[in-house]
XYZ file of N, CA and C in Angstrom:
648
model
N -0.359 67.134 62.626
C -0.887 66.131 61.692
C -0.770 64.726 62.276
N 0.425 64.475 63.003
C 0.361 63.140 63.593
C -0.310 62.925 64.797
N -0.252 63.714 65.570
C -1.680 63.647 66.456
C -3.367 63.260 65.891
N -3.506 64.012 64.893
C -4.723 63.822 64.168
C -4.927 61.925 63.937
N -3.502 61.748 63.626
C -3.797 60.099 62.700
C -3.505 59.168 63.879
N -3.194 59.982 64.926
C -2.417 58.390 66.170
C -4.519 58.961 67.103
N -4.669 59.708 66.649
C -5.910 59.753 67.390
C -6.877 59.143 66.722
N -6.986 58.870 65.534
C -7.774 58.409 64.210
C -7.655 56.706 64.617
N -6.368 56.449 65.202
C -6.034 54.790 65.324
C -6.861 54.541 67.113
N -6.849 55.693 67.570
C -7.190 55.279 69.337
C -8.978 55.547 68.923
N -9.460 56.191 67.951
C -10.702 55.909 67.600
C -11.447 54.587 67.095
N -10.394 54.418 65.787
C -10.755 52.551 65.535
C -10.895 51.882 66.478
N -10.038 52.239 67.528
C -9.827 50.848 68.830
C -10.504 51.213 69.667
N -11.455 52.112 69.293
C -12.396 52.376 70.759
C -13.322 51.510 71.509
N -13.481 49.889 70.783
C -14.863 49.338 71.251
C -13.852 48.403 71.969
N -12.057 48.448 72.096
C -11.771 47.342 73.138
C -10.783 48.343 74.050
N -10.762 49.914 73.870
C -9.821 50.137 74.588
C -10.120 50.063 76.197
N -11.677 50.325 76.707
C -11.822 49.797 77.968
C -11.437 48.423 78.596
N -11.788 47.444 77.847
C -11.331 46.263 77.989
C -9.735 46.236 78.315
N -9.145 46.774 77.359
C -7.565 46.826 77.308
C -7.081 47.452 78.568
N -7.893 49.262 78.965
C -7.174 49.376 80.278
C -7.619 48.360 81.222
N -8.281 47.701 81.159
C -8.758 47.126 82.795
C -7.791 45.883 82.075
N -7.742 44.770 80.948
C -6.779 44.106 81.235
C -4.996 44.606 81.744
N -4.845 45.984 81.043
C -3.434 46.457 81.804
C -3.045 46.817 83.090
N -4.403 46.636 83.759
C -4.006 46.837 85.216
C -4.382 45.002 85.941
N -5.144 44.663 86.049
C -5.390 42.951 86.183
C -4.361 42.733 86.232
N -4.097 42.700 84.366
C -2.974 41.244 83.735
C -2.024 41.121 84.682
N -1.327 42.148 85.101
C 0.192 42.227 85.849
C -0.256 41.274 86.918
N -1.281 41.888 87.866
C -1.177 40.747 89.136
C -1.376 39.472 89.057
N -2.839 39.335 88.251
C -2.652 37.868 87.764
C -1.475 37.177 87.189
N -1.430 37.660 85.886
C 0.336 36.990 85.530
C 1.114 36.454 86.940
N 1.492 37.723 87.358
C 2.454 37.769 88.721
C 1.488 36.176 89.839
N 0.769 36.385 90.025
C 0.656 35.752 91.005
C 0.788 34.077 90.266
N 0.493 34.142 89.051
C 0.986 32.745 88.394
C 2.668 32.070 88.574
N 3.442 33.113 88.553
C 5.075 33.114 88.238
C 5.409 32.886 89.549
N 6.172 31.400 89.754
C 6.890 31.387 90.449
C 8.097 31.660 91.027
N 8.512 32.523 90.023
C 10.387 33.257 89.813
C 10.898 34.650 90.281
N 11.976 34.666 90.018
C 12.600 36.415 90.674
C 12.320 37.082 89.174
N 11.745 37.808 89.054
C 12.024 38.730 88.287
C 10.639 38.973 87.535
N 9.457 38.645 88.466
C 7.595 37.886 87.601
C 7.085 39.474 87.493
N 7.957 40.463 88.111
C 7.359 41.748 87.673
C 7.434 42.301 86.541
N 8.691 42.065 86.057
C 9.213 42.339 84.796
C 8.354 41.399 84.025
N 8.428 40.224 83.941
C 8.160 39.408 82.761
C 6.102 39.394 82.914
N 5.818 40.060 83.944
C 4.378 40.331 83.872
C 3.973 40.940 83.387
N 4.640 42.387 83.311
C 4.689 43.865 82.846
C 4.768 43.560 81.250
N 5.904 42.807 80.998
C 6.485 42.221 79.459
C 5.835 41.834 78.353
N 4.515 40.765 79.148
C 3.407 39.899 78.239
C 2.394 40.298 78.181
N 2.153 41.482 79.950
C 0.747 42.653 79.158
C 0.872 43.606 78.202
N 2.135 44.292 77.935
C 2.474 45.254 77.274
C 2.163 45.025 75.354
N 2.744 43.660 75.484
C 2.698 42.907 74.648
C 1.704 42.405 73.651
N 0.582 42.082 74.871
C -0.728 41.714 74.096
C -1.676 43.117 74.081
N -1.489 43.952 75.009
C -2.090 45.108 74.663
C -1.770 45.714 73.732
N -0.525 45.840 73.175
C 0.139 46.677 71.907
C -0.758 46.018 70.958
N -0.632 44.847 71.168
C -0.421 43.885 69.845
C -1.770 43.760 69.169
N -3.056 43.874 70.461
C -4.066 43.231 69.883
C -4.752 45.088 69.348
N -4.623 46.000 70.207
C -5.003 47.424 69.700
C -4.213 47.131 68.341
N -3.110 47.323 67.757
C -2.586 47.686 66.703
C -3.030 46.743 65.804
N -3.360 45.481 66.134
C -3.741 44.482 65.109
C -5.388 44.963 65.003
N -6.585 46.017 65.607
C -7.703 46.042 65.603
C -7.517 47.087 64.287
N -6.725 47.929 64.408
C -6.389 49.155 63.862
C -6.046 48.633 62.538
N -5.060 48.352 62.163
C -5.035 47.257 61.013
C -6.391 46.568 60.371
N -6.756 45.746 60.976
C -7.932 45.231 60.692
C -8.793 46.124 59.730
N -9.516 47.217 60.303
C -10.376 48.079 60.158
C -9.740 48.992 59.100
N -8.541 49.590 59.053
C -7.931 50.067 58.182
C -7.880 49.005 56.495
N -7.507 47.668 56.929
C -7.231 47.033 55.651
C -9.345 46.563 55.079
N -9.942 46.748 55.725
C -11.280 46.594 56.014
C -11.767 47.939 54.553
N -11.856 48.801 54.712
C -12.086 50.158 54.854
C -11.251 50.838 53.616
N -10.157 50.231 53.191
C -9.137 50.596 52.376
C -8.942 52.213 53.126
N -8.590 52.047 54.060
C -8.291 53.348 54.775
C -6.814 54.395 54.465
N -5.626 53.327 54.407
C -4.238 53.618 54.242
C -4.691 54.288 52.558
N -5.371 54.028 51.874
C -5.513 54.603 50.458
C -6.579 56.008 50.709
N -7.577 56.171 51.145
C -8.157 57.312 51.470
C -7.243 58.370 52.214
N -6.608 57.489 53.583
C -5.619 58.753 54.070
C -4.799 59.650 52.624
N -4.301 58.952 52.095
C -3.110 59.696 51.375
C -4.119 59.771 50.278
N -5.452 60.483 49.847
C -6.203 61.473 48.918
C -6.425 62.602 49.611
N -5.844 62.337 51.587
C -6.223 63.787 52.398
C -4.577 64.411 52.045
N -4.936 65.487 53.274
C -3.415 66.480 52.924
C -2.605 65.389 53.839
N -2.872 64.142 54.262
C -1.999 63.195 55.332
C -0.842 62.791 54.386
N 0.150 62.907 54.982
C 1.237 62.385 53.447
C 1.393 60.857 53.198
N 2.310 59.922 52.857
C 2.847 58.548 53.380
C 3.871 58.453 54.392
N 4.805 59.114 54.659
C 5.358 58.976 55.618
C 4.519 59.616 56.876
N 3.616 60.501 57.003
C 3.063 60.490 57.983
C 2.174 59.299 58.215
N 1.259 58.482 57.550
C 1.076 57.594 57.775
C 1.474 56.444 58.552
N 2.385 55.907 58.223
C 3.665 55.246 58.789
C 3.995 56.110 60.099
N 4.738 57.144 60.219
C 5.059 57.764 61.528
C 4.423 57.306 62.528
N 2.717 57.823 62.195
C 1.441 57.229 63.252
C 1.623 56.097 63.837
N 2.194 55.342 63.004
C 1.942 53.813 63.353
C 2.695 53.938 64.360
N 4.092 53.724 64.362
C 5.239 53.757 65.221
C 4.520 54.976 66.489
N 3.910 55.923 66.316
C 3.580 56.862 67.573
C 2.634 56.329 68.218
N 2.169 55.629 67.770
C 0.673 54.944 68.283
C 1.213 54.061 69.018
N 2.190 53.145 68.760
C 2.632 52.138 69.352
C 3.507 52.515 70.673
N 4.220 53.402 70.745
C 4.945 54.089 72.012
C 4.073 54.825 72.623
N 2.720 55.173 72.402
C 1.858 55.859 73.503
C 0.972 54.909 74.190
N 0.563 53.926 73.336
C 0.196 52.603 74.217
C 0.929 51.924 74.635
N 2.762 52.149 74.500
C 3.763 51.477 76.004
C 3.774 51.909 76.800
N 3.951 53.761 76.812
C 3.601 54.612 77.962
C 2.240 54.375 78.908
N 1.314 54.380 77.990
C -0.093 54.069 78.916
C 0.200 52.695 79.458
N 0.698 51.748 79.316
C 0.991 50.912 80.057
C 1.726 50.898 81.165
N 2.802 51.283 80.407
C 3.719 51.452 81.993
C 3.098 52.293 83.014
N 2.085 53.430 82.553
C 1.426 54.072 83.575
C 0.473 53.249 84.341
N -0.200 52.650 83.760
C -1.257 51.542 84.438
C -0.478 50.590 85.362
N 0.640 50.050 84.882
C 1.624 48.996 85.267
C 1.651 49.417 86.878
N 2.290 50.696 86.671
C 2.302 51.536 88.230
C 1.279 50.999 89.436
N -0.167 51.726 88.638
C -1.503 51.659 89.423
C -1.439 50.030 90.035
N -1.484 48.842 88.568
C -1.395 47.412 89.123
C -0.568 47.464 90.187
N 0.738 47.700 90.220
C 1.659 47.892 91.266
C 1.316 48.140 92.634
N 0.595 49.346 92.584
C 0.238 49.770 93.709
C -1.271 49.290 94.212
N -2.414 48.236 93.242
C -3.145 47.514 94.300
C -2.858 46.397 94.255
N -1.678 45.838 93.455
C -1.776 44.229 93.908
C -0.135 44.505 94.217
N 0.739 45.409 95.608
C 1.386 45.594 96.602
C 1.606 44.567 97.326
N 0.302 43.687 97.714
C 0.519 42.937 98.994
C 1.062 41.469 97.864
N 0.604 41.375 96.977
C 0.979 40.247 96.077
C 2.614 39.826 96.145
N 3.610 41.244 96.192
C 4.446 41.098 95.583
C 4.721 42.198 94.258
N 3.749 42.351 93.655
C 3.983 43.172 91.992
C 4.874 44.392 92.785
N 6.038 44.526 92.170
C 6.901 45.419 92.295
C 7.139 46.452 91.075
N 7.159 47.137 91.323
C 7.500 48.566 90.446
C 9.104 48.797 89.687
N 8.948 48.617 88.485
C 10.251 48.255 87.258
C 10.893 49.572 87.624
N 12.461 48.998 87.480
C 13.304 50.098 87.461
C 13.416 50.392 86.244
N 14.293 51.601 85.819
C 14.727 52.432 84.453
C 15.159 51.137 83.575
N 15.891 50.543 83.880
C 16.953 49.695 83.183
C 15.674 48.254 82.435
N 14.661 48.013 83.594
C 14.086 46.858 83.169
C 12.574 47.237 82.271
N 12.291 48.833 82.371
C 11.482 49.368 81.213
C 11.970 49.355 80.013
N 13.728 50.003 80.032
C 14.294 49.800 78.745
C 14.211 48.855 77.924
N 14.515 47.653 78.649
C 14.530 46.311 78.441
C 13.211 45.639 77.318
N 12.000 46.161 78.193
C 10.465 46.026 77.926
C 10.427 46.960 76.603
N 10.699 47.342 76.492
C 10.656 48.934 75.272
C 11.396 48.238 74.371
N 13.091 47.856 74.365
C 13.796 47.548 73.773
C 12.990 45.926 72.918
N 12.412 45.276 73.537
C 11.911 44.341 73.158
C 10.184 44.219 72.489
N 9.642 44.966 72.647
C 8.738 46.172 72.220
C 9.009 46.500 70.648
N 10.360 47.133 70.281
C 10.982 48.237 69.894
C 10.832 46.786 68.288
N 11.648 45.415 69.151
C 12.169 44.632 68.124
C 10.953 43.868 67.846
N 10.091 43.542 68.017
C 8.890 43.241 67.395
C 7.546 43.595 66.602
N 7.207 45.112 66.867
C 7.266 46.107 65.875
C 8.147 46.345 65.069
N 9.108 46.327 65.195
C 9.891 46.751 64.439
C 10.205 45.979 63.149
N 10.104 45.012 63.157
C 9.800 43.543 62.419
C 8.352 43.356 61.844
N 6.954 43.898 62.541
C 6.182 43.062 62.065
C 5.573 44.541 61.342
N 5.709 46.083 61.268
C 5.415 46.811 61.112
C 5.517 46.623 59.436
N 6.594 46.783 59.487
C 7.349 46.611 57.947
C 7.046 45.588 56.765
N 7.118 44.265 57.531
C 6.302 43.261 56.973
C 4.818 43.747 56.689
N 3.891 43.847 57.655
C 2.478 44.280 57.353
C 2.835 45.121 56.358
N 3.239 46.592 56.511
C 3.296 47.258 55.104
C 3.664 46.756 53.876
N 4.148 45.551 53.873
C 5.029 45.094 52.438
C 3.391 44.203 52.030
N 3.292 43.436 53.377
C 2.572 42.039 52.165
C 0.694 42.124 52.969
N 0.902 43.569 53.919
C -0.553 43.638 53.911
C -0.999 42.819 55.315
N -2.233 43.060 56.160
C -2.397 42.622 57.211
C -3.201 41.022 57.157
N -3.698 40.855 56.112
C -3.993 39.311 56.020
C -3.021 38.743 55.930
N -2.083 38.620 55.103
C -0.967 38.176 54.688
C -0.001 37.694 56.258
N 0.135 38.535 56.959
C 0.980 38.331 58.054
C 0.381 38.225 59.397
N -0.646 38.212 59.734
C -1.702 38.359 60.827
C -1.529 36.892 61.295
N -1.286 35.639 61.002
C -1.554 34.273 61.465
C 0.105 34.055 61.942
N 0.753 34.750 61.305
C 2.405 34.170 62.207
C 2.349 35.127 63.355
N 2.046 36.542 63.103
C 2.518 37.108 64.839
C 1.119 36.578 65.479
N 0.116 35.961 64.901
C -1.099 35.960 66.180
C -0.360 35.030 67.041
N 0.338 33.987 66.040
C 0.510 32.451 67.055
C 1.531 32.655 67.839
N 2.466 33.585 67.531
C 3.874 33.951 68.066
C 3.118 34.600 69.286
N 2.103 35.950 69.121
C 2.218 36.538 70.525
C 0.986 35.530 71.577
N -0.361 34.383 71.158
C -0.434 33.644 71.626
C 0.052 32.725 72.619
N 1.314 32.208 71.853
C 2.169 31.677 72.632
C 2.937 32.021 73.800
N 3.226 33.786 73.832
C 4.167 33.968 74.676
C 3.747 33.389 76.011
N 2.938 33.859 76.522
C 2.479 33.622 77.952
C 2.955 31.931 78.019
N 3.060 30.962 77.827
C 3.726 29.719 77.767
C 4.663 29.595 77.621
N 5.358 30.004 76.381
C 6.669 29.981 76.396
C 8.019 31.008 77.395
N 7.479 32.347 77.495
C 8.392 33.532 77.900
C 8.597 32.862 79.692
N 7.260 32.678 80.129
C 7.944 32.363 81.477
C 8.763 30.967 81.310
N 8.701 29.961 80.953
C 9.562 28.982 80.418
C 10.991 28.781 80.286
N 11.181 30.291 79.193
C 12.727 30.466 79.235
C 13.121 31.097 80.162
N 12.616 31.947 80.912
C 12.864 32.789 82.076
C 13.703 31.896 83.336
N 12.667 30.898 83.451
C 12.297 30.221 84.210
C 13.860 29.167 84.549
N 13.972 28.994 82.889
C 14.895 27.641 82.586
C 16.327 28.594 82.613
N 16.250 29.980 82.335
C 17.460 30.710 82.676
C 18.355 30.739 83.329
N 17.235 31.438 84.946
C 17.377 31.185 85.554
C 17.951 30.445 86.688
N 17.596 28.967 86.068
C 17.697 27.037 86.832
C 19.148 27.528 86.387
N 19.847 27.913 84.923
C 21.001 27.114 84.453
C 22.035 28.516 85.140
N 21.667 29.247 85.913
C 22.494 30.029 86.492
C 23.758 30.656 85.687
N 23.055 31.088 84.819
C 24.093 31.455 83.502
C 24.551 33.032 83.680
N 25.731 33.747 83.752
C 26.164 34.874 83.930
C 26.580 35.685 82.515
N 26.021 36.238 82.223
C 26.348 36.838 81.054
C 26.215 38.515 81.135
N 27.698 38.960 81.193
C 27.872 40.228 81.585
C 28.629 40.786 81.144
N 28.315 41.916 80.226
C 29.058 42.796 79.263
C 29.543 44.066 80.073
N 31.465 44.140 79.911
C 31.663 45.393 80.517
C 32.066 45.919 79.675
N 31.525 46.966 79.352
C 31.852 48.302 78.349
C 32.353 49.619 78.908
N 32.917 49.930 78.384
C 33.595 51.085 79.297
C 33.034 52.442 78.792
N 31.696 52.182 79.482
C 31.231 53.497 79.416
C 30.212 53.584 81.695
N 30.342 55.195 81.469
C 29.101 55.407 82.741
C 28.215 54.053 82.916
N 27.699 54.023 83.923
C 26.673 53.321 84.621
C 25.489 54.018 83.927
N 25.547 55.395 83.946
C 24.276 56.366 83.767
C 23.912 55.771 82.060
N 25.281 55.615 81.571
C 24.776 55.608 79.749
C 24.443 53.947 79.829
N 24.835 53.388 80.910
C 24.558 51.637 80.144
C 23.007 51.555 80.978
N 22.661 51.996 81.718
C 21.226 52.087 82.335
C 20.172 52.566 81.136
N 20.709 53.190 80.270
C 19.773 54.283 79.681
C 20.363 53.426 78.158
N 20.937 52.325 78.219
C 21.686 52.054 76.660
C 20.464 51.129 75.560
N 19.410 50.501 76.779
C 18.422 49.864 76.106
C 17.430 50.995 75.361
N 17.175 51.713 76.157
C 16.845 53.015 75.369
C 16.917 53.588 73.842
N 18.732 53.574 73.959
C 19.267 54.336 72.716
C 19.376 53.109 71.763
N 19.224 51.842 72.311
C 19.181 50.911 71.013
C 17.554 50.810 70.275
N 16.500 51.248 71.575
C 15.369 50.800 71.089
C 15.253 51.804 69.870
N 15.390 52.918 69.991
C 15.305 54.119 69.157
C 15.692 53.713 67.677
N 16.978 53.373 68.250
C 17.826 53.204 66.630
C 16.876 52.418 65.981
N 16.594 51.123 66.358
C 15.639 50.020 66.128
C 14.548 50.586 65.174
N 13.717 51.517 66.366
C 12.391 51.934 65.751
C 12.802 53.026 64.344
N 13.781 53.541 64.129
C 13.809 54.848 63.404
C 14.464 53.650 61.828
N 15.295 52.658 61.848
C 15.741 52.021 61.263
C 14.448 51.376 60.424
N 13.439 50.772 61.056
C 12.376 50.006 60.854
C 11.365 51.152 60.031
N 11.571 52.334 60.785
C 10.474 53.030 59.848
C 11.108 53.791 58.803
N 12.351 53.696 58.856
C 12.943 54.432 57.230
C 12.334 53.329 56.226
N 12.562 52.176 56.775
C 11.996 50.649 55.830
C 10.906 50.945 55.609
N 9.628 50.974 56.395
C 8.621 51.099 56.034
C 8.254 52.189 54.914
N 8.597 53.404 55.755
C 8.446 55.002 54.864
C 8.892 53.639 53.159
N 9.893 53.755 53.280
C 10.011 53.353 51.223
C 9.208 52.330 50.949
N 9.349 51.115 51.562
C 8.141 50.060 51.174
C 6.759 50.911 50.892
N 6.331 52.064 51.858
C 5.411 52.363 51.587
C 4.681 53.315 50.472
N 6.254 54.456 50.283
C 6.347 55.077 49.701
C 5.856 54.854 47.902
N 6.326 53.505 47.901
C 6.380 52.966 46.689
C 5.232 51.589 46.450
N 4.542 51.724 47.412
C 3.347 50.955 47.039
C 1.848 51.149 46.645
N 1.749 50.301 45.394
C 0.210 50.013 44.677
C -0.725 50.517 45.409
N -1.190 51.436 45.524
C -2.606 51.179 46.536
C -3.666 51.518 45.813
């Protein structure tokens, strides 16, 4: 059933998903070749992931609040929490397709520099991923996609200006901030991971009831 509805959302978005892969392979080198800093793979990888999530899931939305769609689903056998589920699945298969593309960028813009993310700095990307969905998912379900569409547009607008900025200014202030926990290397590599999870599963118990219990 959730295949059916995360495929139902990659249908809405069909008139920019070409656009989207060819910006997920571009964006990285361009970005990258803009960034003057250590670390322009990551934070390249970071702001395509970003606007690709953001602008597919915001098309999907669109067309859904368009359509009164979220109210037709649930007259099918689709439940409300499957509804919701979709969302959140939809959103981790277009990080995966990214990071897969991310690769490809990797490997033709090689001579650039674009370097290929380790485990720890996908987590990272995911984990941060994880907390902005995770936030704006819930909201949209509460007060609806008009309602909230003009604060994350300007927020994810902005990043590309601001994110290398702080990076940037991080960086300059040579600041060390290093947590030792006494656990494996293996579990703190893999720890952005187990927070993103919690994150996402936390965010959609929220949603599931907001949704559960709304007018439609």
């Amino acid at each position: 059933m959730l295949f059916h509805l995360v495929k139902k959302d990659f249908i809405l978005a069909k008139k920019y998903l070409l656009f989207m892969v060819i910006f997920a392979v571009i964006g990285p080198i361009i970005i990258y070749s803009k960034l003057g800093f250590d670390n322009g793979s990551f934070t390249s990888f970071l702001i395509t992931v970003l606007f690709t999530e953001y602008i597919l899931f915001n098309m999907v939305s669109m067309q859904e609040d368009k359509y009164v769609g979220s109210a037709l689903l649930c007259t099918t056998p689709h439940t409300r929490n499957g509804v919701i589920k979709a969302k959140y699945l939809f959103v981790l298969v277009i990080f995966i397709g990214c990071f897969l593309l991310f690769n490809l960028a990797g490997a033709i813009g090689s001579s650039t520099g674009l370097a290929r993310l380790n485990i720890y700095s996908i987590g990272i990307a995911l984990l941060i991923i994880s907390i902005f969905f995770g936030i704006l998912i819930p909201i949209q379900t509460k007060f609806g996609y008009e309602k909230t569409k003009y604060i994350f547009f300007i927020l994810i607008f902005l990043t590309p200006f601001i994110l290398p900025t702080i990076i940037e200014w991080y960086q300059s202030m040579n600041f060390n901030i290093n947590f030792h926990l006494p656990l494996p290397q293996t579990v703190m590599v893999w720890m952005p991971f187990m927070i993103s999870i919690f994150i996402i599963l936390i965010s959609m118990i929220i949603s599931i009831k907001i949704f559960s219990k709304k007018n439609l």
